[in-house]
Short mmCIF file of C-alpha atoms and ligand atoms in Angstrom, two decimals:
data_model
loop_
_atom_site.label_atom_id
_atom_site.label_comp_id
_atom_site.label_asym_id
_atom_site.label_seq_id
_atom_site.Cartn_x
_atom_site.Cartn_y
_atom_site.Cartn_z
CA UNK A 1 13.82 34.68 23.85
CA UNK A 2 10.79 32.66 24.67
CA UNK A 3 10.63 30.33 27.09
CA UNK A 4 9.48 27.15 26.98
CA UNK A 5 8.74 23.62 29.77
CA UNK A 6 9.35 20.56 27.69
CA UNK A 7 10.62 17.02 28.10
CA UNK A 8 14.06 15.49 27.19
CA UNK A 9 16.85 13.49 26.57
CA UNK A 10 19.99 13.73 27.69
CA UNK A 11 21.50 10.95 26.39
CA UNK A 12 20.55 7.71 23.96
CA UNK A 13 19.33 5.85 26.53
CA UNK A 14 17.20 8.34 28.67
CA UNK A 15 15.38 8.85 30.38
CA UNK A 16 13.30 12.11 29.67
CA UNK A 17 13.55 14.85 32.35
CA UNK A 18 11.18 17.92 32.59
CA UNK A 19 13.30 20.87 31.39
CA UNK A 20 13.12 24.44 30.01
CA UNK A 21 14.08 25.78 26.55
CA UNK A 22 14.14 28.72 24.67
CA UNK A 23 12.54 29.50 21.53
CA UNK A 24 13.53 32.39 18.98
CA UNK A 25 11.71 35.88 19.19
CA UNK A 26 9.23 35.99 16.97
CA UNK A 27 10.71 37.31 13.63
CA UNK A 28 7.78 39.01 11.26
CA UNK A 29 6.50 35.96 9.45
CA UNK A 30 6.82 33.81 12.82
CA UNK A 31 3.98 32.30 14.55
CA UNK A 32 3.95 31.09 18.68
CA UNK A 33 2.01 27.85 18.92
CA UNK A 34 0.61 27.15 22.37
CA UNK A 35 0.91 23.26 21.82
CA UNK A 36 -1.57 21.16 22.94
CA UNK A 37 -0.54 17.78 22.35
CA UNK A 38 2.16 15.99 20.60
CA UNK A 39 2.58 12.48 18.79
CA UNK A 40 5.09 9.62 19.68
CA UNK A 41 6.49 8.84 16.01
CA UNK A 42 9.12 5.90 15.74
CA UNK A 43 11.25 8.22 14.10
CA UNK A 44 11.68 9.82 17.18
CA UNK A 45 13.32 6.76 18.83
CA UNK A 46 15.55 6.50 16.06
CA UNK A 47 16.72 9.86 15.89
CA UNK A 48 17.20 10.13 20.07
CA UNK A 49 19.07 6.75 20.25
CA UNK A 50 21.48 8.24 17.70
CA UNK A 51 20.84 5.02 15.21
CA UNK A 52 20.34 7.75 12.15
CA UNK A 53 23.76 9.21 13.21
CA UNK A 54 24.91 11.56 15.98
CA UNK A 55 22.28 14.21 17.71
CA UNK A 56 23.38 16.65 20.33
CA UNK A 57 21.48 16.42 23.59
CA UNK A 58 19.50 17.54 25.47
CA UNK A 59 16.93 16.23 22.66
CA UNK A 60 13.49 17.25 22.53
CA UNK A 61 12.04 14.83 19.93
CA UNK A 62 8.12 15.72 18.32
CA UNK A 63 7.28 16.41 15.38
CA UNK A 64 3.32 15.68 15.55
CA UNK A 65 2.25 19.09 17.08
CA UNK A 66 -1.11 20.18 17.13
CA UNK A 67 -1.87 23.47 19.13
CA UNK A 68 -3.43 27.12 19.06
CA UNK A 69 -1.71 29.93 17.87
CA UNK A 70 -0.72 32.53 20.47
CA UNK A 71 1.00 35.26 19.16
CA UNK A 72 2.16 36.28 15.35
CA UNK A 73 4.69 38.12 13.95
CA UNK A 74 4.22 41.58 12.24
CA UNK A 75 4.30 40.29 8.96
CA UNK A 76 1.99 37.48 9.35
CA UNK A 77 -0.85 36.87 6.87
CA UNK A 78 -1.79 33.41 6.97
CA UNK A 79 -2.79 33.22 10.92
CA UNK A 80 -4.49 34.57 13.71
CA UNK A 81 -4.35 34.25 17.31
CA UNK A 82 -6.41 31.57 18.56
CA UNK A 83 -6.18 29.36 15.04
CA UNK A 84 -6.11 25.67 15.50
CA UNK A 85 -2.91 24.55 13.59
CA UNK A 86 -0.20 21.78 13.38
CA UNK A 87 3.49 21.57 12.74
CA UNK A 88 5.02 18.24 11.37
CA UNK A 89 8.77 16.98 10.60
CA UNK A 90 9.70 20.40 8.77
CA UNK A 91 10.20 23.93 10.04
CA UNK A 92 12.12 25.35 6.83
CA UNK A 93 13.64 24.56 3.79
CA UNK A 94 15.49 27.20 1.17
CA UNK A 95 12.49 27.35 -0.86
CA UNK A 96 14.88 28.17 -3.58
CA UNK A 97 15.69 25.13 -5.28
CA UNK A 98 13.40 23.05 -7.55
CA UNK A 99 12.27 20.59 -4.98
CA UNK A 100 11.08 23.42 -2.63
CA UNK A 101 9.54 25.42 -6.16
CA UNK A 102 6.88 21.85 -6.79
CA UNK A 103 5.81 22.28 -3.33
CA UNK A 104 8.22 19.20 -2.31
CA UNK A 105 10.00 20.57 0.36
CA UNK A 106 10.57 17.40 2.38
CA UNK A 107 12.82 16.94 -0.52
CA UNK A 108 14.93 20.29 -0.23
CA UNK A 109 18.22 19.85 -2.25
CA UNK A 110 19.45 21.68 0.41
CA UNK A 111 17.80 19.98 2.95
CA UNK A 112 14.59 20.94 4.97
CA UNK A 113 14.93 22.07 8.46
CA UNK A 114 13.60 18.91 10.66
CA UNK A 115 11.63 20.32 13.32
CA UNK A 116 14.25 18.75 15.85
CA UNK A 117 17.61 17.67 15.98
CA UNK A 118 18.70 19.97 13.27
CA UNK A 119 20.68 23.51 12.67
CA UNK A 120 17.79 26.14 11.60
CA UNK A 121 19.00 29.07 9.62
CA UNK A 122 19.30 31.28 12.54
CA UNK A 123 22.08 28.55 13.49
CA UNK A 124 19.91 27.35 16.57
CA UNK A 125 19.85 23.74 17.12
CA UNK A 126 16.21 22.61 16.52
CA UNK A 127 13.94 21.23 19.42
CA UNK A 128 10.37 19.22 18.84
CA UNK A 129 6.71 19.39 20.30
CA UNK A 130 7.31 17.53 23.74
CA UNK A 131 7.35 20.78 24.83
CA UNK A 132 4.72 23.93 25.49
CA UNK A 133 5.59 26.28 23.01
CA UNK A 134 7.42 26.41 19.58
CA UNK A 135 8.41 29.17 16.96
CA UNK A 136 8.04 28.53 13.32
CA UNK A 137 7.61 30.60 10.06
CA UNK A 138 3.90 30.51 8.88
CA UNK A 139 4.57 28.82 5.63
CA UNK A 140 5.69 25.55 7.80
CA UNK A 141 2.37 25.68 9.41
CA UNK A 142 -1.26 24.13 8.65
CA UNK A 143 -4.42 24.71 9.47
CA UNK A 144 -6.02 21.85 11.06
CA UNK A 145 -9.89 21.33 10.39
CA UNK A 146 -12.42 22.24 12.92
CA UNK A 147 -13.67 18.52 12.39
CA UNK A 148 -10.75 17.05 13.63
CA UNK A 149 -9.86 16.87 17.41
CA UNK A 150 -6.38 18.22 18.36
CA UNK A 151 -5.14 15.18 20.36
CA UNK A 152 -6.00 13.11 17.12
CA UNK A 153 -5.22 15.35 14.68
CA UNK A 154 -1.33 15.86 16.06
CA UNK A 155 -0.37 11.90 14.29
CA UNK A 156 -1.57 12.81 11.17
CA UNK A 157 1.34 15.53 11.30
CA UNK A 158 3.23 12.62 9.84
CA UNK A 159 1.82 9.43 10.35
CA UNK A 160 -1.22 10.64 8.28
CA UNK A 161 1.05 12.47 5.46
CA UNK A 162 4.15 9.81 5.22
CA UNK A 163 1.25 6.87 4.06
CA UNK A 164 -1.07 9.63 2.14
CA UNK A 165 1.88 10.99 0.34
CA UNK A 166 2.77 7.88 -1.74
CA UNK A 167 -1.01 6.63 -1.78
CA UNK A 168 -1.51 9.55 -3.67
CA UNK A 169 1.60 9.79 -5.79
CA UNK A 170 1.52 6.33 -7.12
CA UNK A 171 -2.67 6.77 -7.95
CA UNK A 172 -4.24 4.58 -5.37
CA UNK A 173 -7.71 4.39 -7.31
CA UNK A 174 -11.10 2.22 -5.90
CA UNK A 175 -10.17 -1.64 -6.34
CA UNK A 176 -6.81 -1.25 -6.63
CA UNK A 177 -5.25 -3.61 -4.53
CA UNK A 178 -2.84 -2.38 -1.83
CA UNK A 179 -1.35 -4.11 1.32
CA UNK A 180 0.22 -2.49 4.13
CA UNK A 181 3.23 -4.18 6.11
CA UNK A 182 3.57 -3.29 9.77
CA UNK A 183 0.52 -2.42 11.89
CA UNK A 184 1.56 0.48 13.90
CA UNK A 185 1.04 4.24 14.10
CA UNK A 186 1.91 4.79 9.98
CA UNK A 187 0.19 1.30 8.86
CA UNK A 188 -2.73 2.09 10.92
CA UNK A 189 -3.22 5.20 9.41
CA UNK A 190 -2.35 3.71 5.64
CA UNK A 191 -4.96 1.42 6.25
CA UNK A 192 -7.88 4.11 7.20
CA UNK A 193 -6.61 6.24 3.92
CA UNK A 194 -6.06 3.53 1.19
CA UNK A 195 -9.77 2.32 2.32
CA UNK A 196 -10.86 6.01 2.00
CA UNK A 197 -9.47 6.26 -1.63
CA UNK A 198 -11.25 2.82 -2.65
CA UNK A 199 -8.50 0.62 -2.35
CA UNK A 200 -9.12 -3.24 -1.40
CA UNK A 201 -6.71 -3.45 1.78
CA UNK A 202 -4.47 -6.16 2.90
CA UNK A 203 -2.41 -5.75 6.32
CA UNK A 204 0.57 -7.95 6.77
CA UNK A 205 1.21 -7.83 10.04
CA UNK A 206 3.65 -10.15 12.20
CA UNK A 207 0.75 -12.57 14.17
CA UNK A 208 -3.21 -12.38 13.43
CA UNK A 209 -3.16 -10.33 17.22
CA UNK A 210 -4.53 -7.29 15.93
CA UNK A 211 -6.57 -8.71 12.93
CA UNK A 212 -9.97 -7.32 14.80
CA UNK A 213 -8.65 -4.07 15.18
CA UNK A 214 -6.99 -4.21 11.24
CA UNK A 215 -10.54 -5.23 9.49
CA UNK A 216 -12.35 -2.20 11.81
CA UNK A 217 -10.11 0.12 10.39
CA UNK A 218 -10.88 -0.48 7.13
CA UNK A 219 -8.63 -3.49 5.89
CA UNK A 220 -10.61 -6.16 3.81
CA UNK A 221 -8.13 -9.04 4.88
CA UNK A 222 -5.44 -9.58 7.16
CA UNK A 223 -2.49 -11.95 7.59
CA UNK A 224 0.30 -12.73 9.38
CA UNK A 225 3.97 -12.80 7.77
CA UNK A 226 4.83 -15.15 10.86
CA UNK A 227 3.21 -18.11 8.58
CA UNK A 228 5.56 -18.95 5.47
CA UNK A 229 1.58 -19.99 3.98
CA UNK A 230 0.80 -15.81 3.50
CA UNK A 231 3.84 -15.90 1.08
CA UNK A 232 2.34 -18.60 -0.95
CA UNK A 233 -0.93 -17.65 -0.84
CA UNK A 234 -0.67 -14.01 -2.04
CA UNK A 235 2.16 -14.37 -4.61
CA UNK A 236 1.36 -11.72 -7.04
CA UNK A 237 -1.31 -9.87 -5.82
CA UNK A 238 -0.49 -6.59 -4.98
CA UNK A 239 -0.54 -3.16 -7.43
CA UNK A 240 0.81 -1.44 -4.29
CA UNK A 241 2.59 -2.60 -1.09
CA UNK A 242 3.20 0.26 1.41
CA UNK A 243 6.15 -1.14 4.06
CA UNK A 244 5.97 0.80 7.68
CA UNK A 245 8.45 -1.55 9.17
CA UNK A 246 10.79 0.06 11.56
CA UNK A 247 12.74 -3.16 11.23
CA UNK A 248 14.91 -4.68 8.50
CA UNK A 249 12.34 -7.74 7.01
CA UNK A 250 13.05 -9.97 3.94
CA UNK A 251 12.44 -7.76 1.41
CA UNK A 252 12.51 -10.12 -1.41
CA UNK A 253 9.62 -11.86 0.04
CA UNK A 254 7.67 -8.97 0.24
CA UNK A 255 8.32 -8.19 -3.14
CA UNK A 256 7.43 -11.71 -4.83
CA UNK A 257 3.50 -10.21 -3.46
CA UNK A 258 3.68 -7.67 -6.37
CA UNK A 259 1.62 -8.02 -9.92
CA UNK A 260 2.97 -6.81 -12.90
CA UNK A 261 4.31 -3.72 -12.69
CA UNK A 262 3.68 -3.19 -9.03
CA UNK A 263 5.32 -1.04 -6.36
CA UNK A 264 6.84 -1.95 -3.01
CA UNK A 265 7.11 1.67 -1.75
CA UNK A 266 9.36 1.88 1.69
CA UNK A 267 8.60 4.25 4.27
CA UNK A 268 10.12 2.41 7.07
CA UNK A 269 13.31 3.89 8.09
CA UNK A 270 15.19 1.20 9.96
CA UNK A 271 19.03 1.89 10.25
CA UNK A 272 19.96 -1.52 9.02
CA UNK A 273 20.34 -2.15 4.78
CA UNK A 274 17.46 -3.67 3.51
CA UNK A 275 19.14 -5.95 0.57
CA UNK A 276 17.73 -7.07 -2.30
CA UNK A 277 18.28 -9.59 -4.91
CA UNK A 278 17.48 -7.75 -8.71
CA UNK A 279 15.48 -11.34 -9.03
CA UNK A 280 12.90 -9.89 -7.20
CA UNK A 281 12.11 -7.20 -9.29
CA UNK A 282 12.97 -8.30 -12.90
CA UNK A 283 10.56 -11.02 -13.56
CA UNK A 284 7.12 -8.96 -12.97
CA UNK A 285 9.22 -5.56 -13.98
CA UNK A 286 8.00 -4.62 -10.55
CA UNK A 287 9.24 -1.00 -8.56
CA UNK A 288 11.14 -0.47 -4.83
CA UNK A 289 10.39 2.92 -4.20
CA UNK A 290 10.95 5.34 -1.16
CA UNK A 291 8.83 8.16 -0.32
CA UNK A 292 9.55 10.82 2.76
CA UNK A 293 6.44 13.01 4.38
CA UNK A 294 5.03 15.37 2.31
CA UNK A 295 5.10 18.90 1.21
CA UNK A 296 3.33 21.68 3.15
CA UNK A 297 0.83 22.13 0.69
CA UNK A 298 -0.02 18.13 0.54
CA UNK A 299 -0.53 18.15 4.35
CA UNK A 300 -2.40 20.49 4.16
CA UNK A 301 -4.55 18.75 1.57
CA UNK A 302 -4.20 15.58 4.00
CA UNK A 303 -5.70 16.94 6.89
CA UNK A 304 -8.41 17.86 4.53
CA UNK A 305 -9.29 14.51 3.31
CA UNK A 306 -8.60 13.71 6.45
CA UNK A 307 -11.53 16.25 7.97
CA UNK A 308 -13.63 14.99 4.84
CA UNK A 309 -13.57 11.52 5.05
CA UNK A 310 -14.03 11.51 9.16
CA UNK A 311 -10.43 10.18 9.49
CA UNK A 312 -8.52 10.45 12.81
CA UNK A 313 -5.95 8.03 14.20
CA UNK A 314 -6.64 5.83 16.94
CA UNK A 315 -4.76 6.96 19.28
CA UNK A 316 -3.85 6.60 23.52
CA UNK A 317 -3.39 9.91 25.51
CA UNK A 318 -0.76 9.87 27.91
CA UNK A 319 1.07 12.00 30.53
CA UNK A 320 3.99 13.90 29.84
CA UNK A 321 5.56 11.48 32.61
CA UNK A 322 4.92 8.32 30.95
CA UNK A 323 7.46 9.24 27.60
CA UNK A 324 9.90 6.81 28.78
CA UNK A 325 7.36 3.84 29.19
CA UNK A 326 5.53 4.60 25.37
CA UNK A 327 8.66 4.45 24.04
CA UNK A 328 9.09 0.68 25.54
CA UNK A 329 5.58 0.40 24.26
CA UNK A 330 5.94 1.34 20.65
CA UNK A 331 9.56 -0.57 20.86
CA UNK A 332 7.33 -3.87 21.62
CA UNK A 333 5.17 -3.15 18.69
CA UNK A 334 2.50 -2.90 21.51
CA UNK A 335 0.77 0.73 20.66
CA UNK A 336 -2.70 1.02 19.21
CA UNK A 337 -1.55 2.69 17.53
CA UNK A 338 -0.50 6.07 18.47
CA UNK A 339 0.48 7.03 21.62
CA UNK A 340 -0.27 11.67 21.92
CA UNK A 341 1.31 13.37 25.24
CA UNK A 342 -1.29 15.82 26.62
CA UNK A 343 1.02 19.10 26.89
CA UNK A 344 -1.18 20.47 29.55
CA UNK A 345 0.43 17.64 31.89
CA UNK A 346 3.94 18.73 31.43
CA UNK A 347 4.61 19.90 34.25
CA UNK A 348 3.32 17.36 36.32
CA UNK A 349 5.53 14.45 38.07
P1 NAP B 1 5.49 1.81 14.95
O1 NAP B 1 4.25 2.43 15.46
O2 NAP B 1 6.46 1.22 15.92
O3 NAP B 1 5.04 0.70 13.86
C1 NAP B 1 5.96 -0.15 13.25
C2 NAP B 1 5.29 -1.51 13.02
O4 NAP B 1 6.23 -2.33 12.34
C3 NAP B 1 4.95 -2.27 14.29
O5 NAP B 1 3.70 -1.92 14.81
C4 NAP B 1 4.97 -3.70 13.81
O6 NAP B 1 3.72 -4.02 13.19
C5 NAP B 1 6.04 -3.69 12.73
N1 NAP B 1 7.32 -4.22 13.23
C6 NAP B 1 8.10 -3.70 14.21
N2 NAP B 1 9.21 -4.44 14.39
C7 NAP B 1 9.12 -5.45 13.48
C8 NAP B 1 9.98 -6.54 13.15
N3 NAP B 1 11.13 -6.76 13.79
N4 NAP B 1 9.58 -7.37 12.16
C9 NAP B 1 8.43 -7.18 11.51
N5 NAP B 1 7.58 -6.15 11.78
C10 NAP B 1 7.93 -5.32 12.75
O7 NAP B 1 6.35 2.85 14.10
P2 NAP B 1 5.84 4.09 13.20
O8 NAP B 1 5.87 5.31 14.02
O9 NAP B 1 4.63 3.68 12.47
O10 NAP B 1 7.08 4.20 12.20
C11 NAP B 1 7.40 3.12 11.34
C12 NAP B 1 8.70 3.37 10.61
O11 NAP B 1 8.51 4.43 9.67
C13 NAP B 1 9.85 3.84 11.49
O12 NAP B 1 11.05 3.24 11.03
C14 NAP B 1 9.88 5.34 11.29
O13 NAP B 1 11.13 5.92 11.55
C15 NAP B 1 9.53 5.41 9.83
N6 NAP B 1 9.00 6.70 9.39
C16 NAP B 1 9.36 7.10 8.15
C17 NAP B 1 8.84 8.29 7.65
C18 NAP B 1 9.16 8.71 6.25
O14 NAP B 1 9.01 9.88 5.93
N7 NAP B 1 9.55 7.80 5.40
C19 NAP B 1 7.99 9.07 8.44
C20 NAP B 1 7.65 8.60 9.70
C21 NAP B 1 8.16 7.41 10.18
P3 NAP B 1 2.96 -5.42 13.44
O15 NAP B 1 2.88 -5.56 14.94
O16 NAP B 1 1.67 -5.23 12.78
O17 NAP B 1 3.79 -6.47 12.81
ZN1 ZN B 2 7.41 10.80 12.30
ZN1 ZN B 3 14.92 23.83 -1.27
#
């Protein structure tokens, strides 16, 4: 076994302790990642506070790793020590099935390994990057461009690949016009990568607070869904509307914003139903769609564009001590817009 320091939960509520765990010996197409730092997602949240359905604890949520390989397994083709690379919500799938054949493994008929909180197919319970070291087979790993910092390449693990994913499969081409609900670490990225493919950008966010911050990152116009006037205004307009929410929000309103055949697609994962009336979609024959990550390979061609386009989140480097107080942070909607624990200060109280 390998051993490992990381942070975690012991119950829904917290808070995180320092602890250790242990990671699998390397089997021949294994890699160790030293990791370096790891991203807050909201998904985290959801899955440690249970509201996805049970978890066991202790919990050691992450699944925006970036890090240096430090040791590979005999069989091992694709790395070499000392390669910069990243791990995101996936550590396996069967790779048998059709989903896993397209390159679609998020979408696993079996279903994909999550990288935490989930029985791998040694039968170990999976644990996530707020910790030093983790195991995984090479084909769950990418290579992260030597253009992109480690601290801000670890959110595009699946902040960047959850809003590139759909951009891409529903054609996002230059003028097309997209909007982006929620302004957080997913929006904020959909924002820099729908302006990157040409898109004319609207963010709908809850006040005009972060409107400064929303036209810097590439949005052409910005509004707030707190004033019943946005609804009005923008009835319509939309070929694409990418919802981040990690709330349950009127859906029906958001889709009255859609042209002819548009798309509201739904990345936001709150518990809660989202209902909708069929009203809403009939009259412009308009599309609710859900999309989840992204294959391996599409990350891969993510970070990329990503490396290409000079892309990185925006993100806040904390402690491995503060866990507890991001969390409030991202709970208030008050991150900008990613917060990345630096693993080198795991240790430290
Ligand atoms: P986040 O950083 O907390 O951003 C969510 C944003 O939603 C907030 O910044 C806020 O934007 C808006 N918001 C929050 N509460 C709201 C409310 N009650 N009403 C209206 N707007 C509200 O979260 P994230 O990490 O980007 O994740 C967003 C959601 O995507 C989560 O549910 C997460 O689990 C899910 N997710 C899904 C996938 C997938 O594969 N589908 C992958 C990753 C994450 P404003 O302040 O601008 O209004
Ligand atoms: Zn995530
Ligand atoms: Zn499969």
């Amino acid at each position: 076994m390998i051993h490992s320091h990381a942070r975690a939960t012991f119950s829904p509520e917290g808070p995180f302790q320092l602890t250790n765990i242990e990671r699998r010996e390397l089997q021949p197409h294994d890699v160790l990642i030293a990791i370096q730092y790891a991203g807050i997602c909201h998904s985290d949240i959801h899955t440690a506070r249970g509201e996805w359905g049970p978890v066991k604890y202790p919990l050691v949520p992450g699944h925006e790793i970036a890090g240096v390989v430090s040791r590979v397994g005999t069989a091992v083709t694709k790395y070499a020590v000392g390669d910069r690379v990243g791990v995101g919500c996936m550590v396996d799938s069967c790779r048998e099935c059709d989903s896993c054949r397209k390159g679609e493994e998020q979408y696993c008929l079996h279903g994909n390994t999550g990288t935490y909180a989930a029985t791998d197919r040694y039968g170990q319970y999976t644990q996530g990057g707020y910790s030093t070291h983790i195991v995984v087979t090479e084909d769950f790993v990418v290579r992260i461009p030597d253009e992109l910092p480690l601290d801000a390449a670890a959110p595009l693990l699946c902040a960047g690949i959850t809003t590139y994913s759909p951009l891409r499969h529903w054609n996002v081409t230059p003028g097309q016009k997209v909007a982006v609900v929620g302004l957080g670490g997913l929006g904020h990225m959909g924002v820099k990568i729908a302006h990157a493919m040409g898109a004319e950008v609207t963010v709908l966010s809850q006040s005009l607070k972060k409107k400064e911050d929303g036209l810097r990152l590439g949005a052409d116009h910005y509004y707030a869904t707190s004033d019943p006037e946005t609804f009005q205004k923008l009835a319509g307009s939309f070929d694409l509307i990418l919802n981040t929410v990690s709330a349950s929000i009127d859906m029906n309103a958001y889709l009255s914003l859609l042209a002819l055949d548009g798309t509201l697609v739904n990345v936001g994962a709150p518990a809660e139903p989202l209902p909708i009336q069929v009203f809403s979609l009939i009259p412009q024959r308009r599309s609710f769609a859900g999309s989840m990550i992204g294959g391996i390979r599409e990350t891969q061609e993510m970070l990329d564009f990503c490396a290409e386009h000079g892309i990185t989140p925006e993100i806040e480097v904390i402690e491995a001590k503060q866990i507890d107080e991001a969390w409030e942070r991202v709970l208030a909607s008050d991150v900008r817009y990613r917060f990345v624990i630096d693993i080198s200060t795991m240790n430290k109280e």
